[in-house]
Amino acid sequence: MVDKEQKIQVIVRKRPLNSKEISKGDQDILHRTSSDTLVVREQKLKVDLTKFIEEHHFTFDGVYNEDTTNQELYVSAIQPIVQASFQGAKVTCFAYGQTGSGKTFTMMGEGSIPGLYLLASTDLFYYRDQYFRNIKFTVSFYEIYCGKLHDLLNERNQLFAREDAKQIVNIVGLQNKPVETVEALMKIISTGMEFRTTGQTGANDDSSRSHAILEINLKQGKKLVGKMSFIDLAGSERGADVSGADFKTRMDGAEINKSLLALKECIRALDQEKRHTPFRGSKLTQVLKDSFLGNCRTVMIANVSPGLLSCEHTLNTLRYADRVKELKKGDKGPREDKLANALMLPRQNANVVRYNVDDTEETLPPPKPIKNEEESSRLLFKKPNKDDNKFKSKIGSGISGGKNTAQNPYIAPPKTVGKKAPQANMEDLSEKHEQLIGVILAEEEDLINTHRKMIDEMVDMIKHQMQLLGEVDKPGSDVDNYVRELDTVLSIKEDMIKGIREKLRVFNDHLRQEEELTLVFEKNKAVMDVFNLDIHDDDLLQDIDD
């Protein structure tokens, strides 16, 4: 189904509707039209309650239906890279998708059904015993949570990634355990999974909030001859799904989104053979640096849920996977599509078809093919006119014009008497929220480091003061020198305390701004949910507010 010699493969796996979705009357909106094409038929409702369907067409290296078994998926996409690991390659398999989309079933299996971990482990030991008997396996298992590394095989001890003079990233303190059997390897994986960080979100009560990385090293003596990495990425949710959660959950979500964006850029740079690969975009890409250089092979499995109720999450997963692997079709696309590509937006000019649905129609019609790109481009990518930016112009004038009052850039403009303030643009709110979370994460690390440094310096000062007291107690001591030294020490203390208090004040201000911004986001989301709008319907949202 897929080209087994490709350096990067992005495949999609659709799971069947589960019993809970069937009991709710959920519908299957995903349709595999060919071995590499998937169509999402999203049912939507206009403000006037007219039903219509948006069809989203996606093309990947391979698309697997709900009747595909783990064994068939493994043989088609994963087995070739397992074999490549014995030929000196560093191979990586990513599992990505919304929580509840079948990632755990794909990777771990269920009951008597083996997952990719077990199937790959069985083949690794089979190839070793048959053809490479001098190769030994060592295993490490760690997670990345909120930008910090924790060893899942050593009671979640914190680890540190260090880059040496040869620009090789080493994980200090990581345990590598030797394994001799498939059973021993699976026991290690099960032990590590018990320590993995999970949390509650709007999409799932037990969502994975960390990236789990299983590394199997193939060694001849002390020489590394190959490596296979399985990476179970954190459950992907929209910011809206964690907006009502506590601050820690929102921070988790922002860090997850940051690392996923950095991963996408690294894989695209690798696939397009760019001169620079942005490894330092996140801890995830930093520790996987050697998996992106030299002789390497990568497979990303995007797991998607078929139900209409999961449509938004499914589209987000497919759009992410679509942007990870740009299937090379030349540079004949329009300028707008290149911009959308850079911004990781859906290709609305080429892969979306809209049509109305009769009220009496109970089942979804078959997918409508796209006639040509020009027709869909005229319909969905029309040039903006002067009125299209009326919302943005109102916002701009409200901030820059009028009174010289300072306006918080992270909070929607306050309402004034006699004139309603326009609704905040949801895309702008989301972007500002992610920027603010990034600032808060950086300030948190800086505050902790400053506090730690202050304590170290305080200890040195205490030792110095004890020495001063010992000298001033001696007969004939220089009291003037004692007074000068004490005054200097106290001045340094005051400056240190003032500095850390200022950092603490700024940090608290940004925490408060994040809370207020979240409230604004939730208010706008509630309005959009009532009228079944999306983030592109800002004009309709403004009309409703008026």
PDB file of C-alpha atoms in Angstrom, residues 223-414:
ATOM      1  CA  LYS A 223      29.024   0.260  19.493  1.00  0.00           C
ATOM      2  CA  LEU A 224      25.519   1.386  18.561  1.00  0.00           C
ATOM      3  CA  VAL A 225      24.598  -0.217  15.232  1.00  0.00           C
ATOM      4  CA  GLY A 226      20.916   0.724  15.070  1.00  0.00           C
ATOM      5  CA  LYS A 227      18.053   2.176  17.068  1.00  0.00           C
ATOM      6  CA  MET A 228      14.291   1.853  17.048  1.00  0.00           C
ATOM      7  CA  SER A 229      12.083   4.416  18.801  1.00  0.00           C
ATOM      8  CA  PHE A 230       8.367   4.200  19.497  1.00  0.00           C
ATOM      9  CA  ILE A 231       6.813   7.528  20.476  1.00  0.00           C
ATOM     10  CA  ASP A 232       3.302   7.745  21.863  1.00  0.00           C
ATOM     11  CA  LEU A 233       2.532  11.447  21.543  1.00  0.00           C
ATOM     12  CA  ALA A 234       0.348  13.228  24.076  1.00  0.00           C
ATOM     13  CA  GLY A 235      -3.364  13.278  23.353  1.00  0.00           C
ATOM     14  CA  SER A 236      -4.097  16.132  20.952  1.00  0.00           C
ATOM     15  CA  GLU A 237      -6.943  18.452  21.923  1.00  0.00           C
ATOM     16  CA  ARG A 238      -7.986  21.903  20.927  1.00  0.00           C
ATOM     17  CA  GLY A 239      -7.331  24.767  23.315  1.00  0.00           C
ATOM     18  CA  ALA A 240     -11.101  25.003  23.748  1.00  0.00           C
ATOM     19  CA  ASP A 241     -11.201  21.541  25.313  1.00  0.00           C
ATOM     20  CA  VAL A 242      -8.930  22.553  28.172  1.00  0.00           C
ATOM     21  CA  SER A 243     -10.049  26.188  28.469  1.00  0.00           C
ATOM     22  CA  GLY A 244     -12.421  25.366  31.308  1.00  0.00           C
ATOM     23  CA  ALA A 245      -9.854  23.260  33.172  1.00  0.00           C
ATOM     24  CA  ASP A 246      -7.414  24.412  35.813  1.00  0.00           C
ATOM     25  CA  PHE A 247      -4.308  26.428  35.062  1.00  0.00           C
ATOM     26  CA  LYS A 248      -1.989  23.397  35.136  1.00  0.00           C
ATOM     27  CA  THR A 249      -4.032  21.584  32.490  1.00  0.00           C
ATOM     28  CA  ARG A 250      -3.988  24.651  30.245  1.00  0.00           C
ATOM     29  CA  MET A 251      -0.209  24.879  30.667  1.00  0.00           C
ATOM     30  CA  ASP A 252       0.073  21.199  29.727  1.00  0.00           C
ATOM     31  CA  GLY A 253      -1.969  21.792  26.583  1.00  0.00           C
ATOM     32  CA  ALA A 254       0.104  24.778  25.505  1.00  0.00           C
ATOM     33  CA  GLU A 255       3.349  22.838  25.967  1.00  0.00           C
ATOM     34  CA  ILE A 256       1.919  19.859  24.038  1.00  0.00           C
ATOM     35  CA  ASN A 257       0.909  22.117  21.139  1.00  0.00           C
ATOM     36  CA  LYS A 258       4.332  23.768  21.120  1.00  0.00           C
ATOM     37  CA  SER A 259       6.170  20.434  20.944  1.00  0.00           C
ATOM     38  CA  LEU A 260       3.831  19.045  18.260  1.00  0.00           C
ATOM     39  CA  LEU A 261       4.384  22.146  16.124  1.00  0.00           C
ATOM     40  CA  ALA A 262       8.165  21.800  16.509  1.00  0.00           C
ATOM     41  CA  LEU A 263       7.941  18.100  15.613  1.00  0.00           C
ATOM     42  CA  LYS A 264       5.961  18.899  12.482  1.00  0.00           C
ATOM     43  CA  GLU A 265       8.582  21.413  11.354  1.00  0.00           C
ATOM     44  CA  CYS A 266      11.427  18.935  11.939  1.00  0.00           C
ATOM     45  CA  ILE A 267       9.758  16.116   9.997  1.00  0.00           C
ATOM     46  CA  ARG A 268       8.876  18.458   7.116  1.00  0.00           C
ATOM     47  CA  ALA A 269      12.440  19.776   6.996  1.00  0.00           C
ATOM     48  CA  LEU A 270      13.692  16.177   6.898  1.00  0.00           C
ATOM     49  CA  ASP A 271      11.237  15.169   4.174  1.00  0.00           C
ATOM     50  CA  GLN A 272      11.965  18.216   2.016  1.00  0.00           C
ATOM     51  CA  GLU A 273      15.734  17.845   2.602  1.00  0.00           C
ATOM     52  CA  LYS A 274      16.169  21.362   3.925  1.00  0.00           C
ATOM     53  CA  ARG A 275      19.601  22.535   5.025  1.00  0.00           C
ATOM     54  CA  HIS A 276      18.416  23.487   8.514  1.00  0.00           C
ATOM     55  CA  THR A 277      16.301  21.337  10.831  1.00  0.00           C
ATOM     56  CA  PRO A 278      14.912  23.227  13.885  1.00  0.00           C
ATOM     57  CA  PHE A 279      15.746  20.671  16.605  1.00  0.00           C
ATOM     58  CA  ARG A 280      15.796  23.212  19.431  1.00  0.00           C
ATOM     59  CA  GLY A 281      12.130  24.118  19.000  1.00  0.00           C
ATOM     60  CA  SER A 282      11.201  21.813  21.905  1.00  0.00           C
ATOM     61  CA  LYS A 283      12.603  19.170  24.237  1.00  0.00           C
ATOM     62  CA  LEU A 284      10.889  16.478  22.137  1.00  0.00           C
ATOM     63  CA  THR A 285      12.757  17.349  18.941  1.00  0.00           C
ATOM     64  CA  GLN A 286      15.980  17.981  20.839  1.00  0.00           C
ATOM     65  CA  VAL A 287      16.155  14.470  22.322  1.00  0.00           C
ATOM     66  CA  LEU A 288      15.122  12.948  18.969  1.00  0.00           C
ATOM     67  CA  LYS A 289      17.804  14.839  17.060  1.00  0.00           C
ATOM     68  CA  ASP A 290      19.785  11.738  16.077  1.00  0.00           C
ATOM     69  CA  SER A 291      16.565  10.152  14.776  1.00  0.00           C
ATOM     70  CA  PHE A 292      16.275  12.910  12.166  1.00  0.00           C
ATOM     71  CA  LEU A 293      19.885  12.866  10.910  1.00  0.00           C
ATOM     72  CA  GLY A 294      21.774  10.531   8.598  1.00  0.00           C
ATOM     73  CA  ASN A 295      20.390   7.080   7.853  1.00  0.00           C
ATOM     74  CA  CYS A 296      16.916   7.345   9.360  1.00  0.00           C
ATOM     75  CA  ARG A 297      13.345   6.229   8.601  1.00  0.00           C
ATOM     76  CA  THR A 298      10.153   7.646  10.121  1.00  0.00           C
ATOM     77  CA  VAL A 299       6.542   6.460  10.154  1.00  0.00           C
ATOM     78  CA  MET A 300       3.754   8.573  11.654  1.00  0.00           C
ATOM     79  CA  ILE A 301       0.428   6.873  12.364  1.00  0.00           C
ATOM     80  CA  ALA A 302      -2.460   9.336  12.664  1.00  0.00           C
ATOM     81  CA  ASN A 303      -5.315   7.647  14.527  1.00  0.00           C
ATOM     82  CA  VAL A 304      -8.766   9.124  13.921  1.00  0.00           C
ATOM     83  CA  SER A 305     -12.258   8.591  15.327  1.00  0.00           C
ATOM     84  CA  PRO A 306     -15.038   8.097  12.738  1.00  0.00           C
ATOM     85  CA  GLY A 307     -17.985   9.647  14.617  1.00  0.00           C
ATOM     86  CA  LEU A 308     -19.649  12.953  13.852  1.00  0.00           C
ATOM     87  CA  LEU A 309     -19.264  13.986  17.511  1.00  0.00           C
ATOM     88  CA  SER A 310     -15.471  13.720  17.142  1.00  0.00           C
ATOM     89  CA  CYS A 311     -15.380  15.545  13.801  1.00  0.00           C
ATOM     90  CA  GLU A 312     -13.482  18.620  15.004  1.00  0.00           C
ATOM     91  CA  HIS A 313     -10.758  16.528  16.635  1.00  0.00           C
ATOM     92  CA  THR A 314     -10.525  14.266  13.583  1.00  0.00           C
ATOM     93  CA  LEU A 315     -10.089  17.244  11.252  1.00  0.00           C
ATOM     94  CA  ASN A 316      -7.375  18.694  13.507  1.00  0.00           C
ATOM     95  CA  THR A 317      -5.498  15.381  13.474  1.00  0.00           C
ATOM     96  CA  LEU A 318      -5.782  15.038   9.685  1.00  0.00           C
ATOM     97  CA  ARG A 319      -4.726  18.643   9.072  1.00  0.00           C
ATOM     98  CA  TYR A 320      -1.687  18.160  11.281  1.00  0.00           C
ATOM     99  CA  ALA A 321      -0.737  14.938   9.510  1.00  0.00           C
ATOM    100  CA  ASP A 322      -1.401  16.595   6.153  1.00  0.00           C
ATOM    101  CA  ARG A 323       1.081  19.357   6.962  1.00  0.00           C
ATOM    102  CA  VAL A 324       3.679  16.943   8.343  1.00  0.00           C
ATOM    103  CA  LYS A 325       4.090  15.233   4.998  1.00  0.00           C
ATOM    104  CA  GLU A 326       3.729  17.433   1.933  1.00  0.00           C
ATOM    105  CA  LEU A 327       3.172  14.935  -0.882  1.00  0.00           C
ATOM    106  CA  LYS A 328       5.286  16.490  -3.607  1.00  0.00           C
ATOM    107  CA  LYS A 329       3.157  17.609  -6.518  1.00  0.00           C
ATOM    108  CA  GLY A 330       5.274  20.482  -7.717  1.00  0.00           C
ATOM    109  CA  ASP A 331       4.932  24.180  -6.939  1.00  0.00           C
ATOM    110  CA  LYS A 332       1.966  24.839  -9.195  1.00  0.00           C
ATOM    111  CA  GLY A 333      -0.399  25.754  -6.353  1.00  0.00           C
ATOM    112  CA  PRO A 334      -1.672  29.269  -5.888  1.00  0.00           C
ATOM    113  CA  ARG A 335       0.032  31.774  -3.645  1.00  0.00           C
ATOM    114  CA  GLU A 336      -2.736  31.481  -1.049  1.00  0.00           C
ATOM    115  CA  ASP A 337      -2.139  27.739  -0.703  1.00  0.00           C
ATOM    116  CA  LYS A 338       1.571  28.299  -0.078  1.00  0.00           C
ATOM    117  CA  LEU A 339       0.678  30.740   2.689  1.00  0.00           C
ATOM    118  CA  ALA A 340      -1.803  28.258   4.169  1.00  0.00           C
ATOM    119  CA  ASN A 341       0.910  25.613   3.983  1.00  0.00           C
ATOM    120  CA  ALA A 342       3.303  27.787   5.986  1.00  0.00           C
ATOM    121  CA  LEU A 343       0.626  28.480   8.601  1.00  0.00           C
ATOM    122  CA  MET A 344      -0.541  24.814   8.798  1.00  0.00           C
ATOM    123  CA  LEU A 345      -4.055  25.762   7.655  1.00  0.00           C
ATOM    124  CA  PRO A 346      -6.408  23.389   5.812  1.00  0.00           C
ATOM    125  CA  ARG A 347      -6.165  23.518   2.027  1.00  0.00           C
ATOM    126  CA  GLN A 348      -9.549  25.131   1.554  1.00  0.00           C
ATOM    127  CA  ASN A 349      -8.996  25.993  -2.100  1.00  0.00           C
ATOM    128  CA  ALA A 350      -8.447  22.412  -3.178  1.00  0.00           C
ATOM    129  CA  ASN A 351      -9.831  19.873  -0.745  1.00  0.00           C
ATOM    130  CA  VAL A 352     -13.228  21.145   0.471  1.00  0.00           C
ATOM    131  CA  VAL A 353     -16.640  20.844  -1.171  1.00  0.00           C
ATOM    132  CA  ARG A 354     -19.866  22.252   0.315  1.00  0.00           C
ATOM    133  CA  TYR A 355     -23.436  21.312  -0.556  1.00  0.00           C
ATOM    134  CA  ASN A 356     -26.847  21.559   1.095  1.00  0.00           C
ATOM    135  CA  VAL A 357     -28.694  18.610   2.639  1.00  0.00           C
ATOM    136  CA  ASP A 358     -32.473  18.108   2.521  1.00  0.00           C
ATOM    137  CA  ASP A 359     -34.219  18.110   5.897  1.00  0.00           C
ATOM    138  CA  THR A 360     -35.850  14.762   5.120  1.00  0.00           C
ATOM    139  CA  GLU A 361     -32.505  13.089   4.410  1.00  0.00           C
ATOM    140  CA  GLU A 362     -31.485  10.782   7.225  1.00  0.00           C
ATOM    141  CA  THR A 363     -28.285   9.250   5.842  1.00  0.00           C
ATOM    142  CA  LEU A 364     -25.255  10.947   4.370  1.00  0.00           C
ATOM    143  CA  PRO A 365     -25.039  11.058   0.558  1.00  0.00           C
ATOM    144  CA  PRO A 366     -21.969   9.621  -1.192  1.00  0.00           C
ATOM    145  CA  PRO A 367     -18.928  11.923  -1.410  1.00  0.00           C
ATOM    146  CA  LYS A 368     -19.029  14.529  -4.154  1.00  0.00           C
ATOM    147  CA  PRO A 369     -15.815  14.707  -6.191  1.00  0.00           C
ATOM    148  CA  ILE A 370     -14.057  18.019  -6.676  1.00  0.00           C
ATOM    149  CA  LYS A 371     -14.591  19.058 -10.314  1.00  0.00           C
ATOM    150  CA  ASN A 372     -11.581  21.291 -10.532  1.00  0.00           C
ATOM    151  CA  GLU A 373      -9.437  23.425  -8.278  1.00  0.00           C
ATOM    152  CA  GLU A 374     -10.467  26.695  -9.947  1.00  0.00           C
ATOM    153  CA  GLU A 375     -14.159  26.189  -9.145  1.00  0.00           C
ATOM    154  CA  SER A 376     -13.550  25.418  -5.467  1.00  0.00           C
ATOM    155  CA  SER A 377     -10.986  28.205  -5.291  1.00  0.00           C
ATOM    156  CA  ARG A 378     -13.537  30.783  -6.517  1.00  0.00           C
ATOM    157  CA  LEU A 379     -16.066  29.519  -3.995  1.00  0.00           C
ATOM    158  CA  LEU A 380     -13.904  29.285  -0.894  1.00  0.00           C
ATOM    159  CA  PHE A 381     -10.849  31.464  -1.466  1.00  0.00           C
ATOM    160  CA  LYS A 382     -12.383  34.656  -2.892  1.00  0.00           C
ATOM    161  CA  LYS A 383     -10.436  37.866  -2.647  1.00  0.00           C
ATOM    162  CA  PRO A 384     -11.338  39.991   0.384  1.00  0.00           C
ATOM    163  CA  ASN A 385     -13.216  43.275  -0.043  1.00  0.00           C
ATOM    164  CA  LYS A 386     -13.241  46.339   2.120  1.00  0.00           C
ATOM    165  CA  ASP A 387     -16.036  45.063   4.379  1.00  0.00           C
ATOM    166  CA  ASP A 388     -14.262  41.787   5.134  1.00  0.00           C
ATOM    167  CA  ASN A 389     -11.949  43.447   7.647  1.00  0.00           C
ATOM    168  CA  LYS A 390     -14.552  45.613   9.383  1.00  0.00           C
ATOM    169  CA  PHE A 391     -14.224  43.590  12.579  1.00  0.00           C
ATOM    170  CA  LYS A 392     -10.444  43.926  12.680  1.00  0.00           C
ATOM    171  CA  SER A 393     -10.573  47.639  11.878  1.00  0.00           C
ATOM    172  CA  LYS A 394     -12.992  48.237  14.760  1.00  0.00           C
ATOM    173  CA  ILE A 395     -10.670  46.429  17.123  1.00  0.00           C
ATOM    174  CA  GLY A 396      -7.673  48.358  15.880  1.00  0.00           C
ATOM    175  CA  SER A 397      -9.350  51.747  16.231  1.00  0.00           C
ATOM    176  CA  GLY A 398     -10.628  50.834  19.671  1.00  0.00           C
ATOM    177  CA  ILE A 399      -7.103  50.177  20.909  1.00  0.00           C
ATOM    178  CA  SER A 400      -5.068  52.841  19.166  1.00  0.00           C
ATOM    179  CA  GLY A 401      -7.519  55.718  18.988  1.00  0.00           C
ATOM    180  CA  GLY A 402      -9.336  57.839  21.558  1.00  0.00           C
ATOM    181  CA  LYS A 403      -8.073  58.179  25.100  1.00  0.00           C
ATOM    182  CA  ASN A 404      -4.475  57.425  25.974  1.00  0.00           C
ATOM    183  CA  THR A 405      -5.402  54.594  28.330  1.00  0.00           C
ATOM    184  CA  ALA A 406      -3.130  51.557  28.433  1.00  0.00           C
ATOM    185  CA  GLN A 407      -4.816  48.531  26.897  1.00  0.00           C
ATOM    186  CA  ASN A 408      -3.862  45.032  27.998  1.00  0.00           C
ATOM    187  CA  PRO A 409      -3.026  43.145  24.758  1.00  0.00           C
ATOM    188  CA  TYR A 410      -4.230  39.847  26.232  1.00  0.00           C
ATOM    189  CA  ILE A 411      -7.738  40.960  27.275  1.00  0.00           C
ATOM    190  CA  ALA A 412     -10.676  41.867  25.024  1.00  0.00           C
ATOM    191  CA  PRO A 413     -11.560  45.602  24.988  1.00  0.00           C
ATOM    192  CA  PRO A 414     -14.037  46.595  27.745  1.00  0.00           C
TER     193      PRO A 414
END
